[in-house]
Every structure is written in structure tokens, then in C-alpha cells.
Amino acid sequence: MSGRFLSIGECMVELSQAGAGLLRKGFAGDTLNTAWYARACLPAKWSVDYFTAVGDDAMSDEMLAFFEEAGIGTGLIRRIKGKAPGLYMISLKNGERSFSYWRESAAARQLAADPDILRQAIESADVIYFSGITLAILSHNDADTLLSEARRAKASGKLVAFDPNIRPRLWSGYDEMHATISEGARAASLVLPSFEDEALHFGDASIDATIQRYRALGVRDIVVKNGADGITLNFGGTETFVASEKVETVVDTTSAGDSFNGAFLAHYLERPDAPAAARFAAKVAARVVSEHGALVAKGKLGV
Ligand code: ADP
């Protein structure tokens, strides 16, 4: 098979400590990370595009050049006059990382503000991926626009994949977060939650409870990630467990779930064998947690 994989969301400028008071600049964001790993794992006959909104400043130009360099298409991305990308900084204190964000006025918050452009982008794609973070950064109206386009794509038979990626601090309250994330899942044909987040924020007592909750929302296929403790798949009611890979030394778990999703989807699109895709994705994610940073180069992934 071939086609276009479209990931929708926010990429930010990342500033990390480079020693001696210096900061290193990078680009990252959950849906961009997934596009990166999908690109690394899919054959060239597939195109991988990112859909977001950026500004018209130099940093936005650099961000788009970075995507292009990685083989991620930018042709669908909105440009918004007078805006700039969001930014976050990673601070290190006694080996513990903490994050500061400047993203409230980021261009990406307007990615769904023009329904026609969003519809064209989604119609041009064969596979659509978005997350709870994508929904969290949008206004109510714009989240509704994105959800209705995702539902339309699902109804037309496209694979619509959703990672709830629950981040309470991005939401104004728990009720809104629960309701909108549930709507995101309802609009998807495949959901890829992380059990730790689901247990903490939805109160799921077991992986089975997570699966039942998403199935009740009309999701056909579910992949529950559970860190080192393996992956539980429920595809159309058939359940399989896949063990995680053994990792000698976990260096940095940033983007473990995002890389798993990109690798899983890439494998699954080429060969619709969900357990095989999960085994492949577990290998890729194991390499990612063994390296520093969200975006590990293709050469280090063993793909
Ligand atoms: P998230 O990053 O979204 O919280 P998880 O922590 O569940 O998601 O990790 C996603 C995937 O990354 C897991 O399904 C597993 O394949 C892999 N992974 C994460 N942590 C480890 C680990 N310590 N050892 C081996 N694999 C891991």
C-alpha cells in the first residue's frame, strides 16, 4: 500500500541545557515526534505530512526547514501573519528535568481556525493521526471542527488514529478534558492510550477497564501501552499481549509513546498484523528510551 500519512498538532521550539549557561535549540511536540518515527519507518512510497499552523517569523521558517530536512511534508501547513511558534525549556536540577512553557499565544492554536483548509488537508490524506494534546490547545469551536472532520474521515473508511496523551495542565478542568478526549476517541478507528495516564486521569482499575471504556465509545481497535510492562492489543474484540523489549539502561523516556505510535502505524499500514506491528514498535521505542532526546535519528533505530 502507499498513500499519505497526516499528523495534526503542535510542534514547539525546545530549549535544553547545553552547559555553561548555554541553551540548545531543537523542535519537538508529540504529534511531530510521531510523524518523525512514521517517516523513519515507512517506505518512500508513503508521504508523511505534518499539519499545524506556524507564524511568519524566522523561527517558523526554521521549523518548516527542519521538517523538510526530515522528509516530513509541509505543503499543508497554515501560515499566520504576526504569529510565532510556542516554546518550552527543559531545566535540570539534581538530574531531575522540569519544563517551562510559553505556548498560550502559539500559532498552532489556530490550526483548525479555517475549516476549509483543515478539510482539504484531511481529505488529501489516507491516514490521520492526532492526540489529546492537539485537542487541548484548540478553542472549543476549533476542537469541534477538528472532531467533525476526523469523524468524517472515519466514516469514509480512513484509518483515524488517536493517542489521548492526557495532560491535565493543558485543560481548563477535568470534565472538559474527559469529555473532549472521549470525543477524540469516538472520532477514531484506532486509539493508542498509555495505561499509566488512563489509570491516573480516568480512574481505570485495569488495562481491561481502559479497553472496555474505549470500546464503549465505538473504537474498533485499541493498543494499550504500559511502559516496560508490555502492550495489550484489542483489535475488533481479539486480544493479544506483546511484551516490551528489555532495555539495559533507560536514558530518556521522552517520546517513548510517540515513537511507539509512529512505528506501530508504519508497520501496520504496510502489513495489517497488529501483534507484529506492536513487536516492531516495541523494538523502536526501546531504542528511543536508550538515547537522549525526543527525536532519535533513523540510523540509530535499527529499522
Ligand atoms: P508514554 O511514553 O506515552 O507514557 P509508555 O511509557 O507506555 O508510553 O511507553 C510506550 C512504549 O515504549 C511502551 O509500549 C514500550 O514499548 C516502550 N517503553 C517505554 N518504557 C520502556 C522501558 N523501560 N523498557 C522497555 N520499553 C519501554
Tab-separated table of C-alpha atoms and ligand atoms in Angstrom:
chain	number	residue	atom	x	y	z
A	1	MET	CA	0.000	0.000	0.000
A	2	SER	CA	1.030	3.628	-0.360
A	3	GLY	CA	-0.542	6.954	0.465
A	4	ARG	CA	-0.280	9.978	2.683
A	5	PHE	CA	0.069	9.859	6.470
A	6	LEU	CA	-1.034	13.122	8.067
A	7	SER	CA	-0.194	14.011	11.641
A	8	ILE	CA	-2.029	17.002	13.141
A	9	GLY	CA	-0.901	19.041	16.144
A	10	GLU	CA	1.645	21.398	17.631
A	11	CYS	CA	5.404	21.398	17.310
A	12	MET	CA	7.284	23.722	19.651
A	13	VAL	CA	10.729	25.188	19.845
A	14	GLU	CA	12.632	23.240	22.502
A	15	LEU	CA	15.417	24.821	24.545
A	16	SER	CA	17.572	22.433	26.557
A	17	GLN	CA	20.640	22.927	28.735
A	18	ALA	CA	23.903	22.771	26.795
A	19	GLY	CA	26.230	23.557	29.726
A	20	ALA	CA	27.984	26.763	30.793
A	21	GLY	CA	24.677	28.636	30.714
A	22	LEU	CA	24.154	27.884	27.040
A	23	LEU	CA	20.888	26.626	25.566
A	24	ARG	CA	20.475	24.243	22.669
A	25	LYS	CA	17.569	24.791	20.286
A	26	GLY	CA	15.511	21.936	18.874
A	27	PHE	CA	11.963	21.260	17.690
A	28	ALA	CA	9.565	18.748	19.237
A	29	GLY	CA	5.957	18.033	20.079
A	30	ASP	CA	4.020	14.782	20.483
A	31	THR	CA	2.402	14.640	17.028
A	32	LEU	CA	5.567	15.857	15.309
A	33	ASN	CA	7.535	13.126	17.110
A	34	THR	CA	5.085	10.525	15.809
A	35	ALA	CA	5.388	11.922	12.260
A	36	TRP	CA	9.187	11.694	12.613
A	37	TYR	CA	9.086	7.991	13.546
A	38	ALA	CA	6.404	7.193	10.953
A	39	ARG	CA	8.679	8.798	8.346
A	40	ALA	CA	11.671	6.814	9.589
A	41	CYS	CA	9.743	3.522	9.439
A	42	LEU	CA	7.560	3.883	6.339
A	43	PRO	CA	8.905	3.114	2.867
A	44	ALA	CA	9.482	6.046	0.498
A	45	LYS	CA	6.280	5.351	-1.441
A	46	TRP	CA	4.410	6.790	1.554
A	47	SER	CA	4.423	10.519	2.131
A	48	VAL	CA	4.286	11.824	5.684
A	49	ASP	CA	2.895	15.325	6.155
A	50	TYR	CA	2.509	17.463	9.235
A	51	PHE	CA	-0.492	19.724	9.667
A	52	THR	CA	-0.208	22.648	12.037
A	53	ALA	CA	-0.132	26.428	11.918
A	54	VAL	CA	3.058	28.447	12.167
A	55	GLY	CA	3.760	32.171	12.039
A	56	ASP	CA	5.638	34.294	9.537
A	57	ASP	CA	8.759	34.799	11.660
A	58	ALA	CA	12.269	33.397	11.228
A	59	MET	CA	11.692	30.651	13.838
A	60	SER	CA	8.681	29.387	11.903
A	61	ASP	CA	10.819	29.297	8.738
A	62	GLU	CA	13.474	27.302	10.570
A	63	MET	CA	10.874	24.891	11.916
A	64	LEU	CA	9.499	24.187	8.441
A	65	ALA	CA	13.019	23.735	7.061
A	66	PHE	CA	13.654	21.220	9.871
A	67	PHE	CA	10.533	19.221	8.912
A	68	GLU	CA	11.526	19.216	5.243
A	69	GLU	CA	15.026	18.079	6.147
A	70	ALA	CA	13.454	15.128	7.986
A	71	GLY	CA	11.369	14.224	4.920
A	72	ILE	CA	8.138	15.471	6.504
A	73	GLY	CA	5.930	17.401	4.082
A	74	THR	CA	4.983	20.979	4.960
A	75	GLY	CA	2.768	21.834	1.987
A	76	LEU	CA	-0.450	21.776	4.021
A	77	ILE	CA	0.790	23.883	6.951
A	78	ARG	CA	-1.010	27.189	7.634
A	79	ARG	CA	0.984	30.411	7.961
A	80	ILE	CA	-0.449	33.053	10.264
A	81	LYS	CA	0.670	36.661	9.974
A	82	GLY	CA	2.232	38.136	13.095
A	83	LYS	CA	2.385	34.832	14.981
A	84	ALA	CA	5.276	32.636	16.185
A	85	PRO	CA	5.649	29.035	17.384
A	86	GLY	CA	5.245	28.035	21.035
A	87	LEU	CA	8.357	27.373	23.092
A	88	TYR	CA	9.389	25.222	26.060
A	89	MET	CA	12.527	24.962	28.086
A	90	ILE	CA	13.919	21.908	29.846
A	91	SER	CA	15.661	22.716	33.128
A	92	LEU	CA	17.862	20.282	35.025
A	93	LYS	CA	18.170	20.322	38.813
A	94	ASN	CA	19.960	17.424	40.541
A	95	GLY	CA	19.385	15.243	37.469
A	96	GLU	CA	15.607	15.894	37.522
A	97	ARG	CA	14.068	17.502	34.448
A	98	SER	CA	11.366	20.137	34.688
A	99	PHE	CA	9.584	22.027	31.934
A	100	SER	CA	8.565	25.665	31.447
A	101	TYR	CA	6.148	26.504	28.627
A	102	TRP	CA	5.366	29.596	26.594
A	103	ARG	CA	2.662	28.365	24.274
A	104	GLU	CA	-0.593	30.226	25.033
A	105	SER	CA	-0.299	32.501	22.002
A	106	ALA	CA	1.378	29.993	19.668
A	107	ALA	CA	0.341	29.980	16.018
A	108	ALA	CA	-0.526	26.265	16.324
A	109	ARG	CA	-3.555	27.146	18.483
A	110	GLN	CA	-5.190	28.310	15.247
A	111	LEU	CA	-4.532	25.181	13.229
A	112	ALA	CA	-8.256	24.419	12.933
A	113	ALA	CA	-9.485	28.017	12.706
A	114	ASP	CA	-10.071	27.744	8.952
A	115	PRO	CA	-12.385	24.755	8.461
A	116	ASP	CA	-11.891	24.674	4.665
A	117	ILE	CA	-8.113	24.384	4.915
A	118	LEU	CA	-8.413	21.692	7.587
A	119	ARG	CA	-10.916	19.745	5.498
A	120	GLN	CA	-8.671	19.925	2.406
A	121	ALA	CA	-5.710	18.656	4.410
A	122	ILE	CA	-7.659	15.739	5.879
A	123	GLU	CA	-9.266	14.887	2.552
A	124	SER	CA	-5.830	14.768	0.926
A	125	ALA	CA	-4.653	12.110	3.418
A	126	ASP	CA	-5.225	8.359	3.685
A	127	VAL	CA	-4.321	8.067	7.362
A	128	ILE	CA	-4.921	10.723	10.019
A	129	TYR	CA	-3.234	10.938	13.418
A	130	PHE	CA	-3.952	13.392	16.237
A	131	SER	CA	-3.831	13.456	20.026
A	132	GLY	CA	-5.408	14.762	23.185
A	133	ILE	CA	-2.757	17.475	23.153
A	134	THR	CA	-3.912	18.560	19.684
A	135	LEU	CA	-7.443	18.943	21.074
A	136	ALA	CA	-6.299	20.601	24.306
A	137	ILE	CA	-4.624	23.557	22.575
A	138	LEU	CA	-7.697	24.455	20.483
A	139	SER	CA	-10.689	26.659	21.324
A	140	HIS	CA	-13.992	24.787	21.856
A	141	ASN	CA	-15.143	25.752	18.389
A	142	ASP	CA	-11.945	24.689	16.682
A	143	ALA	CA	-11.803	21.397	18.586
A	144	ASP	CA	-15.346	20.724	17.342
A	145	THR	CA	-14.218	21.488	13.785
A	146	LEU	CA	-11.319	19.042	14.058
A	147	LEU	CA	-13.504	16.376	15.655
A	148	SER	CA	-16.149	16.628	12.972
A	149	GLU	CA	-13.511	16.356	10.203
A	150	ALA	CA	-11.992	13.329	11.944
A	151	ARG	CA	-15.443	11.718	12.201
A	152	ARG	CA	-15.966	12.391	8.512
A	153	ALA	CA	-12.653	10.737	7.643
A	154	LYS	CA	-13.501	7.741	9.846
A	155	ALA	CA	-16.949	7.427	8.237
A	156	SER	CA	-15.314	7.401	4.800
A	157	GLY	CA	-13.252	4.371	5.884
A	158	LYS	CA	-9.917	6.064	6.533
A	159	LEU	CA	-7.690	4.965	9.382
A	160	VAL	CA	-8.004	7.665	12.040
A	161	ALA	CA	-5.585	7.125	14.924
A	162	PHE	CA	-5.768	8.953	18.253
A	163	ASP	CA	-3.477	8.995	21.298
A	164	PRO	CA	-5.332	10.502	24.294
A	165	ASN	CA	-1.992	11.821	25.643
A	166	ILE	CA	-3.689	13.206	28.737
A	167	ARG	CA	-2.105	16.423	30.063
A	168	PRO	CA	-4.388	17.970	32.713
A	169	ARG	CA	-2.472	21.247	32.847
A	170	LEU	CA	-3.467	21.980	29.243
A	171	TRP	CA	-7.178	21.720	30.069
A	172	SER	CA	-9.379	24.145	31.990
A	173	GLY	CA	-10.933	21.326	34.026
A	174	TYR	CA	-11.341	17.571	34.356
A	175	ASP	CA	-14.902	17.462	32.988
A	176	GLU	CA	-13.889	19.230	29.799
A	177	MET	CA	-10.799	17.038	29.471
A	178	HIS	CA	-12.734	13.798	29.943
A	179	ALA	CA	-15.489	14.843	27.557
A	180	THR	CA	-13.217	16.091	24.762
A	181	ILE	CA	-10.772	13.188	24.952
A	182	SER	CA	-13.714	10.798	24.801
A	183	GLU	CA	-14.946	12.654	21.705
A	184	GLY	CA	-11.465	12.327	20.190
A	185	ALA	CA	-11.614	8.571	20.717
A	186	ARG	CA	-15.148	8.378	19.321
A	187	ALA	CA	-13.875	10.060	16.150
A	188	ALA	CA	-11.073	7.499	15.767
A	189	SER	CA	-10.901	3.949	14.462
A	190	LEU	CA	-7.706	3.177	16.405
A	191	VAL	CA	-6.801	4.517	19.863
A	192	LEU	CA	-3.327	4.185	21.431
A	193	PRO	CA	-3.546	5.134	25.135
A	194	SER	CA	-0.850	4.774	27.808
A	195	PHE	CA	-2.270	2.851	30.747
A	196	GLU	CA	-0.467	4.932	33.369
A	197	ASP	CA	-2.225	8.107	32.133
A	198	GLU	CA	-5.603	6.414	31.775
A	199	ALA	CA	-5.445	4.926	35.292
A	200	LEU	CA	-4.409	8.245	36.789
A	201	HIS	CA	-6.837	10.515	34.961
A	202	PHE	CA	-9.808	8.289	34.079
A	203	GLY	CA	-9.523	6.095	37.190
A	204	ASP	CA	-9.246	2.840	35.212
A	205	ALA	CA	-8.555	-0.034	37.633
A	206	SER	CA	-7.085	-2.308	34.954
A	207	ILE	CA	-5.999	-2.414	31.319
A	208	ASP	CA	-9.227	-4.234	30.607
A	209	ALA	CA	-11.174	-1.294	32.045
A	210	THR	CA	-9.353	1.050	29.650
A	211	ILE	CA	-10.168	-1.228	26.716
A	212	GLN	CA	-13.829	-1.537	27.710
A	213	ARG	CA	-14.183	2.228	28.116
A	214	TYR	CA	-12.824	2.919	24.625
A	215	ARG	CA	-14.809	0.097	23.060
A	216	ALA	CA	-17.968	1.560	24.587
A	217	LEU	CA	-17.149	4.769	22.695
A	218	GLY	CA	-17.216	2.889	19.404
A	219	VAL	CA	-13.477	2.382	18.915
A	220	ARG	CA	-12.785	-0.817	16.993
A	221	ASP	CA	-9.065	-1.182	17.578
A	222	ILE	CA	-7.171	-0.358	20.782
A	223	VAL	CA	-3.469	-0.522	21.693
A	224	VAL	CA	-2.754	-0.002	25.397
A	225	LYS	CA	0.896	0.797	26.106
A	226	ASN	CA	2.199	0.116	29.582
A	227	GLY	CA	5.858	1.149	29.657
A	228	ALA	CA	8.214	-1.763	30.368
A	229	ASP	CA	5.229	-3.979	31.217
A	230	GLY	CA	4.110	-4.660	27.658
A	231	ILE	CA	1.354	-3.835	25.221
A	232	THR	CA	-2.222	-5.130	25.194
A	233	LEU	CA	-3.967	-5.087	21.831
A	234	ASN	CA	-7.664	-5.434	21.238
A	235	PHE	CA	-8.426	-5.458	17.537
A	236	GLY	CA	-12.088	-5.940	16.734
A	237	GLY	CA	-12.508	-7.876	20.000
A	238	THR	CA	-9.454	-10.140	19.621
A	239	GLU	CA	-6.996	-9.586	22.449
A	240	THR	CA	-3.230	-10.148	22.300
A	241	PHE	CA	-0.403	-9.305	24.682
A	242	VAL	CA	3.036	-8.301	23.393
A	243	ALA	CA	5.988	-7.971	25.780
A	244	SER	CA	8.109	-4.819	25.810
A	245	GLU	CA	11.752	-5.157	24.808
A	246	LYS	CA	14.368	-5.445	27.557
A	247	VAL	CA	16.283	-2.188	27.900
A	248	GLU	CA	19.701	-2.241	29.581
A	249	THR	CA	19.749	1.381	30.669
A	250	VAL	CA	16.797	3.703	30.267
A	251	VAL	CA	18.387	7.037	29.355
A	252	ASP	CA	15.402	9.256	28.479
A	253	THR	CA	11.753	8.197	28.143
A	254	THR	CA	10.743	11.365	26.283
A	255	SER	CA	8.707	10.379	23.254
A	256	ALA	CA	8.554	6.639	24.086
A	257	GLY	CA	4.826	6.588	23.388
A	258	ASP	CA	5.085	8.891	20.355
A	259	SER	CA	7.788	6.748	18.755
A	260	PHE	CA	5.819	3.593	19.515
A	261	ASN	CA	2.780	5.084	17.762
A	262	GLY	CA	4.730	6.162	14.654
A	263	ALA	CA	6.463	2.800	14.319
A	264	PHE	CA	3.284	0.839	15.048
A	265	LEU	CA	1.289	2.708	12.412
A	266	ALA	CA	4.072	2.478	9.829
A	267	HIS	CA	4.293	-1.289	10.215
A	268	TYR	CA	0.531	-1.787	10.390
A	269	LEU	CA	-0.088	0.232	7.219
A	270	GLU	CA	2.250	-1.992	5.267
A	271	ARG	CA	1.002	-5.228	6.803
A	272	PRO	CA	-2.243	-5.313	8.835
A	273	ASP	CA	-0.899	-7.644	11.524
A	274	ALA	CA	-1.334	-5.749	14.808
A	275	PRO	CA	0.790	-8.006	17.092
A	276	ALA	CA	3.661	-7.925	14.558
A	277	ALA	CA	3.338	-4.130	14.389
A	278	ALA	CA	3.445	-3.945	18.216
A	279	ARG	CA	6.576	-6.115	18.384
A	280	PHE	CA	8.248	-3.867	15.820
A	281	ALA	CA	7.142	-0.680	17.630
A	282	ALA	CA	8.358	-2.059	20.981
A	283	LYS	CA	11.825	-2.501	19.416
A	284	VAL	CA	11.842	1.053	18.057
A	285	ALA	CA	10.588	2.540	21.365
A	286	ALA	CA	13.245	0.551	23.251
A	287	ARG	CA	15.937	2.207	21.114
A	288	VAL	CA	14.346	5.604	21.698
A	289	VAL	CA	14.380	5.276	25.506
A	290	SER	CA	18.033	4.199	25.289
A	291	GLU	CA	19.028	7.546	23.735
A	292	HIS	CA	18.765	11.206	24.731
A	293	GLY	CA	16.081	13.451	23.250
A	294	ALA	CA	12.660	13.109	21.644
A	295	LEU	CA	13.859	12.620	18.060
A	296	VAL	CA	16.327	9.779	17.599
A	297	ALA	CA	17.967	9.561	14.162
A	298	LYS	CA	16.782	6.801	11.833
A	299	GLY	CA	20.278	5.298	11.767
A	300	LYS	CA	20.024	4.501	15.491
A	301	LEU	CA	16.580	2.887	15.326
A	302	GLY	CA	17.573	-0.365	13.666
A	303	VAL	CA	14.807	-0.037	11.072
B	1	ADP	P1	4.203	7.036	27.165
B	1	ADP	O1	5.566	7.476	26.755
B	1	ADP	O2	3.153	7.543	26.237
B	1	ADP	O3	3.894	7.236	28.618
B	1	ADP	P2	4.786	4.236	27.690
B	1	ADP	O4	5.573	4.655	28.885
B	1	ADP	O5	3.738	3.224	27.903
B	1	ADP	O6	4.122	5.469	26.932
B	1	ADP	O7	5.831	3.707	26.629
B	1	ADP	C1	5.499	3.490	25.289
B	1	ADP	C2	6.236	2.275	24.783
B	1	ADP	O8	7.649	2.479	24.920
B	1	ADP	C3	5.924	1.021	25.563
B	1	ADP	O9	4.802	0.351	24.996
B	1	ADP	C4	7.209	0.215	25.397
B	1	ADP	O10	7.178	-0.468	24.147
B	1	ADP	C5	8.282	1.294	25.310
B	1	ADP	N1	8.911	1.523	26.635
B	1	ADP	C6	8.713	2.557	27.481
B	1	ADP	N2	9.470	2.419	28.613
B	1	ADP	C7	10.160	1.269	28.463
B	1	ADP	C8	11.122	0.551	29.267
B	1	ADP	N3	11.511	0.999	30.474
B	1	ADP	N4	11.616	-0.603	28.789
B	1	ADP	C9	11.226	-1.088	27.583
B	1	ADP	N5	10.349	-0.467	26.778
B	1	ADP	C10	9.808	0.690	27.194
